[in-house]
Amino acid sequence: MKLLRVGPSGAEIPAILDSEGRARDLSGHIGDFTADVLSPAGLERLAAIAVDTLPLLDEGLRVGSCVPRPVNFVCIGLNYSDHAEESGLEAPSEPVIFLKSPGAVCGPNDEIEIPKGSEKTDWEVELGVIIGTRAKRITRDAALDHVAGYCVINDLSERAFQFERGGTWDKGKGCDTFGPIGPWLVTKDEVPDPQALRLWCDIDGKRMQDGNSRNMIFDIATLISYVSTFITLHPGDVISTGTPAGVGLGMKPTPIFLRTGQRMRLGIDGLGVQEQLLIGG
């Protein structure tokens, strides 16, 4: 299933794509993609609905984040071998974890605000994992049992804030609109191998990133297990699993950063596409 949320920010309703890719209204069956809905039993109930009998939604409706604001928006740094290399850093011996502010969450096609004072706003297409059942200190073998599905994420970053202003990475990662999620939550039954997905990102029509999730240093099951050692994961939580090479900071000989008026287009095979305009914050 491809699940999404549509409508004005803060007033989205749940929807599902039909066999022709049209959004159908699920609000007669569920209020939102809450913990009970994202559980295996909840997803099974959704799968039993005759989708083509649901009301069609207007194609012009805004698409919001495919999950409500998560309790934990966990990100993994330096998790692709080629990205670590372009950053001039050794591959980490353990996953690098940081948290993105829930206030960064926005829809996949919402305008992205370049923060006031920003000099080095950057892009990062990433595969997102959406948790379906509570996970606390789980084993790697059990990790994927806790997954509801997968999605596209743009882990936007302000590199000067991240690296040059002291402290942790969070101040360059959690700015407003720096966490577009979606367009869809694609349930895991439709993603037979999440370690074989192509990720790409274009800036003003120019291909900047073109990678594959097979190049992760730590695979998804390892990441879920590892994160759950430190942070209890709840249904609707998101783990953004790292980005391949091609970010602005890694451009040679001179880094390239985003400017007001530019457009980003990014996607992952089978998980949909995001399109965003950069505006002043």
XYZ file of N, CA and C in Angstrom:
843
model
N 0.831 -1.195 0.000
C 0.000 0.000 0.000
C 0.868 1.249 0.000
N 0.355 2.276 -0.613
C 0.986 3.588 -0.597
C 0.051 4.535 0.146
N 0.457 4.918 1.343
C -0.358 5.716 2.244
C 0.162 7.139 2.273
N -0.732 8.100 2.363
C -0.333 9.502 2.364
C -1.325 10.319 3.171
N -0.967 11.563 3.418
C -1.814 12.497 4.163
C -1.929 13.764 3.326
N -3.151 14.216 3.118
C -3.367 15.357 2.235
C -4.212 16.417 2.931
N -4.010 17.675 2.510
C -4.774 18.777 3.055
C -3.865 19.846 3.620
N -4.447 20.919 4.144
C -3.650 22.019 4.696
C -2.781 21.545 5.855
N -1.678 22.234 6.067
C -0.776 21.893 7.159
C -1.509 21.928 8.490
N -1.415 20.850 9.236
C -2.096 20.745 10.516
C -3.506 20.213 10.428
N -4.021 20.041 9.220
C -5.387 19.534 9.043
C -5.428 18.450 7.969
N -4.348 17.683 7.852
C -4.287 16.635 6.840
C -5.240 15.482 7.173
N -5.703 14.809 6.146
C -6.512 13.602 6.322
C -5.772 12.425 5.702
N -6.022 11.204 6.207
C -5.326 10.035 5.675
C -5.907 9.608 4.331
N -5.032 9.115 3.481
C -5.447 8.693 2.141
C -4.615 7.489 1.708
N -5.046 6.875 0.632
C -4.351 5.724 0.060
C -4.417 5.841 -1.456
N -3.368 5.413 -2.133
C -3.384 5.438 -3.595
C -4.095 4.197 -4.120
N -4.929 4.405 -5.145
C -5.577 3.258 -5.785
C -4.687 2.694 -6.881
N -5.195 1.728 -7.621
C -4.388 1.034 -8.622
C -3.963 1.939 -9.767
N -4.630 3.099 -9.916
C -4.280 4.053 -10.960
C -3.484 5.234 -10.417
N -3.055 5.143 -9.163
C -2.249 6.191 -8.571
C -3.035 7.401 -8.111
N -4.347 7.265 -7.940
C -5.186 8.364 -7.477
C -5.386 8.253 -5.970
N -5.427 9.399 -5.297
C -5.596 9.408 -3.847
C -7.059 9.208 -3.479
N -7.280 8.293 -2.548
C -8.616 7.984 -2.054
C -8.689 8.286 -0.555
N -9.839 8.768 -0.122
C -10.031 9.239 1.245
C -10.216 8.068 2.211
N -9.330 7.996 3.223
C -9.432 6.952 4.253
C -10.082 7.456 5.539
N -10.478 8.734 5.589
C -10.930 9.310 6.850
C -12.237 8.706 7.353
N -12.961 7.991 6.510
C -14.143 7.275 6.966
C -13.809 6.012 7.735
N -12.549 5.616 7.683
C -12.116 4.381 8.362
C -11.143 4.654 9.501
N -10.277 5.648 9.340
C -9.285 5.975 10.373
C -9.173 7.493 10.495
N -8.721 7.949 11.669
C -8.536 9.380 11.858
C -7.201 9.869 11.353
N -6.171 9.018 11.492
C -4.818 9.353 11.048
C -3.997 8.071 11.150
N -2.727 8.171 10.780
C -1.852 7.005 10.855
C -1.233 6.946 12.250
N -2.074 6.532 13.187
C -1.698 6.422 14.588
C -1.074 5.061 14.861
N -0.665 4.851 16.121
C 0.036 3.615 16.480
C -0.760 2.371 16.127
N -2.066 2.368 16.414
C -2.851 1.169 16.130
C -2.974 0.911 14.634
N -2.983 1.978 13.836
C -3.088 1.823 12.378
C -1.784 1.301 11.786
N -0.646 1.759 12.316
C 0.657 1.357 11.772
C 1.114 -0.014 12.252
N 0.419 -0.598 13.209
C 0.755 -1.938 13.685
C 0.472 -2.960 12.588
N 1.051 -4.154 12.679
C 0.745 -5.182 11.670
C -0.752 -5.446 11.534
N -1.473 -5.515 12.657
C -2.914 -5.756 12.589
C -3.640 -4.583 11.934
N -3.196 -3.365 12.261
C -3.822 -2.190 11.672
C -3.610 -2.113 10.173
N -2.396 -2.403 9.720
C -2.123 -2.385 8.285
C -2.883 -3.500 7.573
N -3.057 -4.615 8.258
C -3.836 -5.709 7.668
C -5.283 -5.288 7.465
N -5.819 -4.543 8.430
C -7.199 -4.048 8.280
C -7.302 -3.070 7.117
N -6.305 -2.199 6.964
C -6.326 -1.278 5.824
C -6.280 -2.032 4.504
N -5.463 -3.070 4.457
C -5.304 -3.836 3.216
C -6.597 -4.530 2.806
N -7.488 -4.752 3.757
C -8.742 -5.435 3.455
C -9.809 -4.490 2.903
N -9.551 -3.183 2.946
C -10.523 -2.210 2.442
C -10.550 -2.238 0.914
N -11.729 -2.178 0.341
C -11.875 -2.090 -1.116
C -11.548 -0.659 -1.531
N -10.309 -0.440 -1.933
C -9.806 0.914 -2.157
C -10.625 1.659 -3.207
N -11.022 0.975 -4.267
C -11.719 1.649 -5.362
C -13.126 2.106 -4.996
N -13.599 1.725 -3.813
C -14.909 2.202 -3.365
C -14.798 3.472 -2.513
N -13.564 3.861 -2.172
C -13.363 5.037 -1.340
C -13.528 6.316 -2.161
N -13.937 7.404 -1.525
C -14.091 8.668 -2.265
C -12.758 9.137 -2.856
N -12.808 9.612 -4.085
C -11.631 10.206 -4.719
C -11.367 11.584 -4.129
N -10.104 11.923 -3.999
C -9.711 13.233 -3.501
C -9.234 14.115 -4.652
N -9.377 15.397 -4.482
C -8.958 16.376 -5.486
C -7.465 16.244 -5.746
N -7.071 16.167 -6.992
C -5.659 16.027 -7.340
C -4.834 17.235 -6.915
N -5.461 18.383 -6.718
C -4.724 19.592 -6.387
C -4.439 19.780 -4.906
N -4.870 18.832 -4.085
C -4.660 18.988 -2.655
C -3.176 18.890 -2.297
N -2.770 19.703 -1.311
C -1.412 19.613 -0.782
C -1.176 18.231 -0.182
N 0.045 17.713 -0.359
C 0.455 16.465 0.276
C 1.315 16.811 1.485
N 0.926 16.296 2.646
C 1.692 16.544 3.860
C 2.683 15.424 4.137
N 3.375 15.527 5.242
C 4.215 14.425 5.694
C 3.368 13.164 5.778
N 3.921 12.027 5.355
C 3.124 10.798 5.302
C 2.861 10.196 6.673
N 3.498 10.722 7.721
C 3.152 10.360 9.093
C 2.964 11.657 9.884
N 2.134 11.621 10.927
C 2.046 12.789 11.800
C 3.403 13.057 12.445
N 3.543 14.179 13.085
C 4.816 14.560 13.677
C 5.333 13.441 14.592
N 6.512 12.890 14.302
C 7.002 11.747 15.075
C 7.490 12.138 16.462
N 7.465 11.173 17.390
C 8.092 11.386 18.686
C 9.598 11.533 18.501
N 10.171 10.655 17.677
C 11.608 10.671 17.410
C 11.858 10.728 15.907
N 12.611 11.726 15.481
C 13.046 11.852 14.094
C 14.561 11.650 14.140
N 14.960 10.396 13.971
C 16.354 9.992 14.149
C 17.056 9.984 12.797
N 18.244 10.539 12.744
C 19.022 10.552 11.511
C 20.368 9.867 11.734
N 20.876 9.294 10.670
C 22.157 8.597 10.704
C 23.139 9.347 9.814
N 24.297 9.690 10.367
C 25.306 10.405 9.601
C 26.363 9.476 9.029
N 26.910 9.870 7.891
C 28.044 9.155 7.279
C 27.784 7.659 7.135
N 26.620 7.314 6.573
C 26.278 5.892 6.465
C 26.427 5.326 5.059
N 26.983 6.109 4.136
C 27.311 5.601 2.804
C 28.813 5.750 2.617
N 29.439 4.704 2.128
C 30.896 4.718 1.993
C 31.354 5.837 1.074
N 30.607 6.095 -0.016
C 31.036 7.135 -0.950
C 30.854 8.535 -0.357
N 29.843 8.721 0.506
C 29.641 10.019 1.142
C 30.719 10.288 2.193
N 31.085 9.265 2.942
C 32.178 9.435 3.911
C 33.464 9.819 3.187
N 33.692 9.186 2.037
C 34.915 9.475 1.268
C 34.912 10.912 0.765
N 33.774 11.386 0.209
C 33.747 12.754 -0.316
C 33.849 13.784 0.801
N 33.466 13.379 2.022
C 33.567 14.270 3.176
C 34.962 14.276 3.779
N 35.826 13.394 3.276
C 37.183 13.313 3.789
C 37.256 12.695 5.171
N 36.280 11.828 5.493
C 36.204 11.220 6.813
C 36.257 9.703 6.711
N 36.810 9.075 7.725
C 36.829 7.623 7.773
C 35.421 7.098 8.039
N 35.139 5.915 7.517
C 33.855 5.285 7.800
C 33.744 5.037 9.301
N 32.620 5.363 9.901
C 32.481 5.193 11.349
C 32.476 3.726 11.761
N 32.956 3.457 12.965
C 32.955 2.090 13.488
C 31.608 1.716 14.088
N 30.821 2.723 14.460
C 29.446 2.538 14.921
C 28.594 3.606 14.244
N 27.278 3.354 14.125
C 26.423 4.370 13.510
C 26.492 5.711 14.240
N 26.518 6.790 13.448
C 26.475 8.152 13.976
C 25.012 8.567 14.056
N 24.546 8.897 15.257
C 23.142 9.240 15.472
C 23.014 10.724 15.820
N 22.039 11.384 15.204
C 21.631 12.706 15.673
C 20.128 12.817 15.506
N 19.526 13.780 16.167
C 18.080 13.959 16.130
C 17.734 15.240 15.384
N 16.732 15.142 14.547
C 16.212 16.316 13.860
C 14.961 16.772 14.610
N 14.819 18.073 14.814
C 13.675 18.595 15.534
C 12.367 18.194 14.864
N 11.355 17.790 15.646
C 10.048 17.526 15.033
C 9.504 18.739 14.277
N 9.949 19.942 14.668
C 9.518 21.147 13.961
C 10.053 21.250 12.550
N 11.028 20.401 12.203
C 11.561 20.390 10.844
C 10.630 19.669 9.874
N 9.718 18.856 10.409
C 8.853 18.031 9.560
C 7.947 18.903 8.700
N 7.882 18.569 7.420
C 6.958 19.259 6.517
C 6.588 18.308 5.387
N 5.735 18.778 4.492
C 5.316 17.958 3.374
C 6.391 17.852 2.315
N 6.287 16.842 1.452
C 7.334 16.573 0.465
C 7.493 17.647 -0.597
N 6.454 18.449 -0.800
C 6.516 19.484 -1.832
C 6.360 20.888 -1.255
N 6.439 20.999 0.054
C 6.347 22.317 0.680
C 7.584 23.151 0.350
N 7.435 24.462 0.414
C 8.592 25.345 0.225
C 9.587 25.146 1.365
N 10.862 25.198 1.033
C 11.929 25.023 2.011
C 12.507 26.394 2.344
N 12.572 26.698 3.633
C 13.074 27.994 4.083
C 14.583 27.925 4.317
N 15.334 28.727 3.580
C 16.753 28.892 3.897
C 16.828 29.800 5.123
N 17.428 29.333 6.223
C 17.379 30.114 7.465
C 18.065 31.471 7.320
N 17.584 32.418 8.084
C 18.229 33.724 8.118
C 19.682 33.558 8.563
N 20.600 34.168 7.838
C 22.016 34.071 8.155
C 22.705 32.854 7.559
N 21.952 32.026 6.836
C 22.548 30.823 6.251
C 23.495 31.167 5.113
N 24.601 30.455 5.071
C 25.554 30.560 3.973
C 25.757 29.231 3.260
N 25.364 28.127 3.929
C 25.750 26.813 3.417
C 24.631 25.787 3.590
N 23.437 26.117 3.090
C 22.342 25.150 3.138
C 22.553 24.092 2.051
N 22.379 22.835 2.429
C 22.751 21.687 1.600
C 21.588 20.697 1.522
N 21.655 19.803 0.572
C 20.631 18.795 0.323
C 21.172 17.404 0.673
N 20.263 16.464 0.985
C 20.640 15.073 1.226
C 19.425 14.186 1.009
N 19.351 13.484 -0.116
C 18.277 12.519 -0.302
C 18.567 11.290 0.554
N 17.533 10.807 1.257
C 17.732 9.679 2.163
C 16.512 8.752 2.162
N 16.787 7.478 2.420
C 15.741 6.484 2.614
C 15.264 6.557 4.059
N 13.972 6.754 4.247
C 13.396 6.808 5.582
C 12.733 5.491 5.945
N 12.901 5.089 7.189
C 12.252 3.902 7.743
C 11.206 4.379 8.744
N 9.973 3.914 8.587
C 8.891 4.311 9.490
C 8.562 3.140 10.404
N 8.644 3.390 11.684
C 8.440 2.358 12.688
C 6.941 2.077 12.854
N 6.606 0.775 12.989
C 5.204 0.381 13.142
C 4.849 -0.110 14.525
N 5.826 -0.685 15.233
C 5.578 -1.152 16.593
C 6.752 -0.749 17.486
N 6.466 -0.537 18.758
C 7.458 -0.073 19.723
C 8.697 -0.969 19.698
N 9.856 -0.330 19.706
C 11.117 -1.061 19.637
C 12.061 -0.538 20.714
N 12.421 -1.404 21.629
C 13.341 -1.048 22.704
C 14.323 -2.188 22.912
N 15.599 -1.920 22.681
C 16.669 -2.902 22.829
C 16.343 -4.203 22.102
N 16.024 -4.078 20.835
C 15.684 -5.256 20.045
C 16.918 -5.794 19.326
N 16.864 -7.043 18.933
C 17.968 -7.657 18.204
C 17.899 -7.280 16.731
N 19.017 -7.431 16.061
C 19.040 -7.172 14.626
C 18.083 -8.106 13.890
N 18.022 -9.378 14.309
C 17.159 -10.357 13.627
C 15.688 -9.984 13.713
N 15.306 -9.274 14.783
C 13.899 -8.901 14.965
C 13.585 -7.513 14.439
N 14.600 -6.794 14.000
C 14.430 -5.365 13.714
C 13.382 -5.080 12.648
N 13.421 -5.785 11.542
C 12.509 -5.458 10.446
C 11.066 -5.791 10.771
N 10.833 -6.602 11.822
C 9.461 -6.872 12.260
C 8.801 -5.614 12.811
N 9.605 -4.612 13.159
C 9.080 -3.381 13.741
C 8.855 -2.287 12.705
N 9.057 -2.601 11.436
C 8.939 -1.606 10.366
C 7.532 -1.622 9.778
N 6.930 -0.439 9.660
C 5.659 -0.310 8.951
C 5.888 -0.103 7.465
N 6.908 0.702 7.127
C 7.166 0.967 5.720
C 8.335 1.910 5.535
N 8.448 2.418 4.305
C 9.597 3.233 3.906
C 9.113 4.480 3.177
N 9.990 5.499 3.114
C 9.610 6.761 2.480
C 10.857 7.509 2.020
N 10.629 8.602 1.311
C 11.690 9.523 0.890
C 11.833 10.624 1.933
N 13.082 10.992 2.220
C 13.367 12.111 3.121
C 14.451 12.983 2.496
N 14.318 14.280 2.656
C 15.394 15.216 2.330
C 15.945 15.726 3.652
N 17.130 15.250 4.024
C 17.762 15.676 5.279
C 18.543 16.957 5.010
N 17.801 18.066 4.923
C 18.459 19.346 4.664
C 19.370 19.717 5.824
N 20.460 20.416 5.496
C 21.498 20.723 6.484
C 22.063 22.102 6.206
N 22.280 22.871 7.268
C 23.011 24.125 7.129
C 24.420 23.858 7.663
N 25.396 23.735 6.749
C 26.716 23.230 7.118
C 27.491 24.184 8.037
N 27.325 25.499 7.848
C 28.012 26.425 8.757
C 27.456 26.279 10.165
N 26.136 26.177 10.292
C 25.530 25.972 11.610
C 25.986 24.628 12.186
N 26.079 23.625 11.320
C 26.385 22.260 11.748
C 27.822 22.111 12.256
N 28.765 22.701 11.513
C 30.170 22.427 11.787
C 30.958 23.610 12.351
N 30.467 24.837 12.148
C 31.291 26.008 12.448
C 30.791 26.843 13.620
N 29.706 26.423 14.233
C 29.108 27.238 15.297
C 29.236 26.585 16.670
N 30.028 25.519 16.773
C 30.239 24.861 18.054
C 29.123 23.894 18.402
N 29.425 22.970 19.319
C 28.398 22.042 19.783
C 28.124 20.913 18.813
N 26.921 20.371 18.870
C 26.541 19.201 18.091
C 26.005 19.598 16.712
N 25.690 18.576 15.908
C 25.177 18.802 14.563
C 23.759 19.369 14.555
N 23.036 19.206 15.652
C 21.595 19.428 15.623
C 21.198 20.817 15.152
N 21.989 21.829 15.493
C 21.595 23.195 15.149
C 21.608 23.438 13.642
N 22.334 22.626 12.891
C 22.313 22.740 11.441
C 21.362 21.785 10.762
N 20.671 20.967 11.552
C 19.816 19.918 10.982
C 18.333 20.104 11.276
N 18.016 20.857 12.351
C 16.635 20.913 12.805
C 15.891 22.173 12.461
N 16.398 22.955 11.516
C 15.730 24.208 11.151
C 14.329 23.921 10.592
N 13.460 24.923 10.686
C 12.108 24.780 10.132
C 12.188 24.328 8.672
N 11.330 23.375 8.319
C 11.186 22.805 6.960
C 12.372 21.954 6.532
N 13.316 21.633 7.414
C 14.501 20.860 7.026
C 14.269 19.349 7.079
N 12.985 18.922 7.144
C 12.710 17.496 7.177
C 11.495 17.087 6.380
N 11.469 17.332 5.060
C 10.341 16.864 4.251
C 10.265 15.335 4.252
N 9.072 14.792 4.490
C 8.864 13.342 4.583
C 7.745 12.949 3.628
N 7.996 11.975 2.767
C 6.958 11.488 1.859
C 7.385 11.615 0.403
N 6.472 11.478 -0.530
C 5.037 11.667 -0.404
C 4.264 10.513 0.249
N 4.812 9.305 0.164
C 4.055 8.149 0.618
C 4.798 7.388 1.696
N 4.036 6.720 2.546
C 4.532 5.609 3.339
C 4.231 4.369 2.518
N 5.257 3.730 2.009
C 5.082 2.513 1.214
C 5.290 1.329 2.149
N 4.252 0.545 2.355
C 4.334 -0.545 3.312
C 5.398 -1.551 2.891
N 5.995 -2.190 3.905
C 7.196 -2.987 3.651
C 6.942 -4.182 2.737
N 5.684 -4.637 2.613
C 5.399 -5.746 1.698
C 5.634 -5.354 0.243
N 5.643 -4.035 -0.047
C 5.887 -3.565 -1.412
C 7.358 -3.218 -1.648
N 8.197 -3.422 -0.630
C 9.629 -3.125 -0.747
C 10.395 -4.399 -0.367
N 10.492 -5.342 -1.299
C 11.086 -6.641 -0.954
C 12.533 -6.566 -0.498
N 13.296 -5.591 -1.011
C 14.692 -5.454 -0.594
C 15.027 -3.982 -0.436
N 14.908 -3.453 0.790
C 15.211 -2.035 0.989
C 16.694 -1.705 0.824
N 17.521 -2.741 0.694
C 18.960 -2.517 0.476
C 19.316 -2.567 -1.012
N 18.332 -2.329 -1.866
C 18.590 -2.307 -3.307
C 17.739 -1.237 -3.971
N 17.726 -0.048 -3.383
C 16.911 1.049 -3.893
C 17.793 2.184 -4.399
N 17.459 2.697 -5.570
C 18.192 3.823 -6.144
C 17.667 5.126 -5.572
N 18.587 6.008 -5.141
C 18.253 7.323 -4.612
C 18.877 8.374 -5.521
N 18.179 9.473 -5.761
C 18.726 10.510 -6.623
C 18.202 11.879 -6.194
N 18.949 12.912 -6.568
C 18.546 14.288 -6.267
C 19.035 15.212 -7.370
N 18.131 16.042 -7.882
C 18.451 17.050 -8.892
C 18.294 18.443 -8.296
N 19.201 19.339 -8.637
C 19.094 20.747 -8.269
C 18.993 21.550 -9.561
N 17.868 22.245 -9.727
C 17.608 22.998 -10.968
C 17.821 22.123 -12.198
N 17.362 20.882 -12.117
C 17.421 19.968 -13.253
C 18.742 19.255 -13.456
N 19.735 19.540 -12.631
C 21.046 18.897 -12.761
C 21.172 17.789 -11.731
N 21.507 16.590 -12.203
C 21.654 15.449 -11.304
C 22.890 15.622 -10.411
N 22.651 15.665 -9.094
C 23.731 15.849 -8.129
C 24.035 14.570 -7.356
N 22.999 13.829 -7.008
C 23.174 12.568 -6.293
C 22.544 11.447 -7.094
N 23.211 10.315 -7.134
C 22.689 9.136 -7.821
C 23.336 7.924 -7.157
N 22.677 7.394 -6.141
C 23.271 6.334 -5.342
C 22.334 5.159 -5.180
N 22.741 4.211 -4.343
C 21.940 3.013 -4.109
C 22.086 2.603 -2.653
N 20.991 2.183 -2.053
C 21.008 1.828 -0.635
C 21.876 0.607 -0.348
N 22.303 -0.094 -1.374
C 23.224 -1.219 -1.133
C 24.568 -0.739 -0.585
N 24.848 0.552 -0.762
C 26.139 1.086 -0.326
C 26.129 1.621 1.100
N 25.059 1.330 1.856
C 25.055 1.705 3.270
C 26.168 0.963 4.012
N 26.803 1.655 4.925
C 27.818 1.021 5.780
C 27.127 0.121 6.800
N 26.052 0.616 7.402
C 25.244 -0.160 8.342
C 23.864 -0.330 7.731
N 23.418 -1.579 7.576
C 22.133 -1.807 6.923
C 20.978 -1.439 7.854
N 19.773 -1.474 7.304
C 18.600 -0.974 8.022
C 18.340 -1.755 9.296
N 18.427 -3.072 9.235
C 18.192 -3.874 10.435
C 19.184 -3.530 11.539
N 20.446 -3.350 11.157
C 21.464 -2.964 12.141
C 21.143 -1.611 12.748
N 20.724 -0.663 11.912
C 20.417 0.679 12.409
C 19.258 0.672 13.404
N 18.193 -0.042 13.074
C 17.033 -0.074 13.973
C 17.430 -0.675 15.315
N 18.135 -1.792 15.284
C 18.574 -2.434 16.518
C 19.475 -1.505 17.322
N 20.420 -0.873 16.642
C 21.379 0.001 17.318
C 20.683 1.196 17.954
N 19.839 1.874 17.192
C 19.139 3.047 17.728
C 18.276 2.652 18.924
N 17.621 1.492 18.846
C 16.724 1.070 19.927
C 17.469 0.764 21.214
N 18.789 0.618 21.137
C 19.604 0.440 22.337
C 19.625 1.714 23.175
N 19.521 2.861 22.512
C 19.644 4.162 23.177
C 18.320 4.915 23.269
N 17.461 4.719 22.264
C 16.222 5.485 22.153
C 15.081 4.508 21.907
N 14.061 4.537 22.755
C 12.886 3.719 22.487
C 12.151 4.295 21.285
N 11.939 3.454 20.295
C 11.270 3.884 19.067
C 9.778 3.580 19.161
N 8.963 4.540 18.727
C 7.519 4.439 18.831
C 6.890 4.395 17.437
N 5.694 3.839 17.319
C 5.018 3.839 16.021
C 4.920 5.252 15.442
N 5.281 5.375 14.180
C 5.295 6.677 13.525
C 6.624 7.381 13.598
N 7.554 6.859 14.403
C 8.906 7.425 14.415
C 9.598 7.155 13.090
N 10.567 7.999 12.784
C 11.263 7.927 11.506
C 12.768 7.805 11.757
N 13.399 6.898 11.015
C 14.860 6.841 10.971
C 15.275 7.181 9.550
N 16.044 8.249 9.411
C 16.581 8.651 8.113
C 17.991 8.067 8.017
N 18.221 7.217 7.026
C 19.321 6.255 7.084
C 20.626 6.694 6.428
N 20.762 7.976 6.119
C 22.008 8.462 5.541
C 21.888 8.744 4.056
N 22.876 9.457 3.525
C 22.814 9.920 2.139
C 24.017 9.451 1.341
N 23.833 9.179 0.049
C 24.979 8.850 -0.804
C 25.774 10.096 -1.187
N 26.852 9.894 -1.917
C 27.705 10.998 -2.367
C 26.927 11.964 -3.253
N 27.448 13.188 -3.340
C 26.867 14.182 -4.225
C 26.252 15.363 -3.528
N 26.492 15.502 -2.227
C 25.966 16.672 -1.518
C 26.814 17.894 -1.863
N 26.262 19.071 -1.622
C 26.951 20.304 -1.984
C 28.284 20.475 -1.294
N 28.357 20.071 -0.027
C 29.590 20.222 0.735
C 30.737 19.429 0.125
N 30.407 18.331 -0.544
C 31.447 17.467 -1.089
C 31.885 17.808 -2.497
N 31.299 18.851 -3.103
C 31.670 19.192 -4.474
C 33.117 19.687 -4.543
N 33.811 19.245 -5.574
C 35.206 19.619 -5.795
C 35.334 20.414 -7.102
N 36.166 21.431 -7.178
C 37.055 21.901 -6.106
C 36.368 22.837 -5.105
N 35.150 23.280 -5.431
C 34.485 24.260 -4.574
C 33.104 23.757 -4.183
N 32.783 23.725 -2.901
C 31.438 23.321 -2.482
C 30.368 24.213 -3.100
N 29.180 23.653 -3.286
C 28.037 24.365 -3.849
C 26.900 24.305 -2.840
N 26.250 25.433 -2.595
C 25.160 25.447 -1.633
C 23.909 26.054 -2.247
N 22.781 25.804 -1.610
C 21.489 26.193 -2.140
C 21.246 27.694 -2.004
N 20.466 28.223 -2.954
C 20.125 29.638 -2.972
C 18.608 29.805 -3.126
N 18.114 30.912 -2.642
C 16.700 31.244 -2.820
C 16.330 31.195 -4.302
N 15.190 30.594 -4.612
C 14.706 30.507 -5.990
C 15.073 29.215 -6.683
N 16.002 28.446 -6.128
C 16.346 27.167 -6.738
C 15.264 26.129 -6.449
N 15.286 25.070 -7.248
C 14.325 23.985 -7.063
C 15.057 22.655 -6.904
N 14.570 21.865 -5.973
C 15.083 20.516 -5.761
C 14.042 19.505 -6.223
N 14.522 18.403 -6.787
C 13.661 17.274 -7.133
C 14.422 16.017 -6.749
N 13.840 15.195 -5.906
C 14.550 14.027 -5.405
C 13.583 12.869 -5.230
N 14.134 11.648 -5.311
C 13.258 10.498 -5.192
C 14.010 9.215 -4.955
N 13.237 8.182 -4.688
C 13.744 6.833 -4.490
C 12.847 5.890 -5.262
N 13.441 4.936 -5.969
C 12.667 4.006 -6.792
C 11.548 3.363 -5.977
N 10.310 3.503 -6.459
C 9.161 2.881 -5.833
C 8.578 3.638 -4.661
N 9.276 4.684 -4.194
C 8.823 5.397 -3.001
C 8.335 6.806 -3.289
N 8.413 7.240 -4.557
C 7.889 8.540 -4.911
C 8.947 9.615 -5.056
N 8.474 10.825 -5.332
C 9.320 11.969 -5.662
C 8.899 13.170 -4.831
N 9.882 13.960 -4.396
C 9.649 15.253 -3.764
C 10.098 16.372 -4.698
N 9.400 17.508 -4.660
C 9.797 18.687 -5.431
C 9.643 19.917 -4.538
N 10.707 20.712 -4.414
C 10.699 21.809 -3.457
C 11.339 23.073 -4.026
N 10.732 24.207 -3.685
C 11.279 25.517 -4.017
C 11.959 26.082 -2.780
N 13.147 26.672 -2.966
C 13.871 27.302 -1.869
C 13.436 28.764 -1.739
N 13.050 29.151 -0.522
C 12.631 30.523 -0.267
C 13.445 31.062 0.915
N 13.392 32.365 1.122
C 14.054 32.959 2.269
C 13.292 32.693 3.556
N 14.008 32.426 4.634
C 13.375 32.141 5.911
C 13.086 33.398 6.713
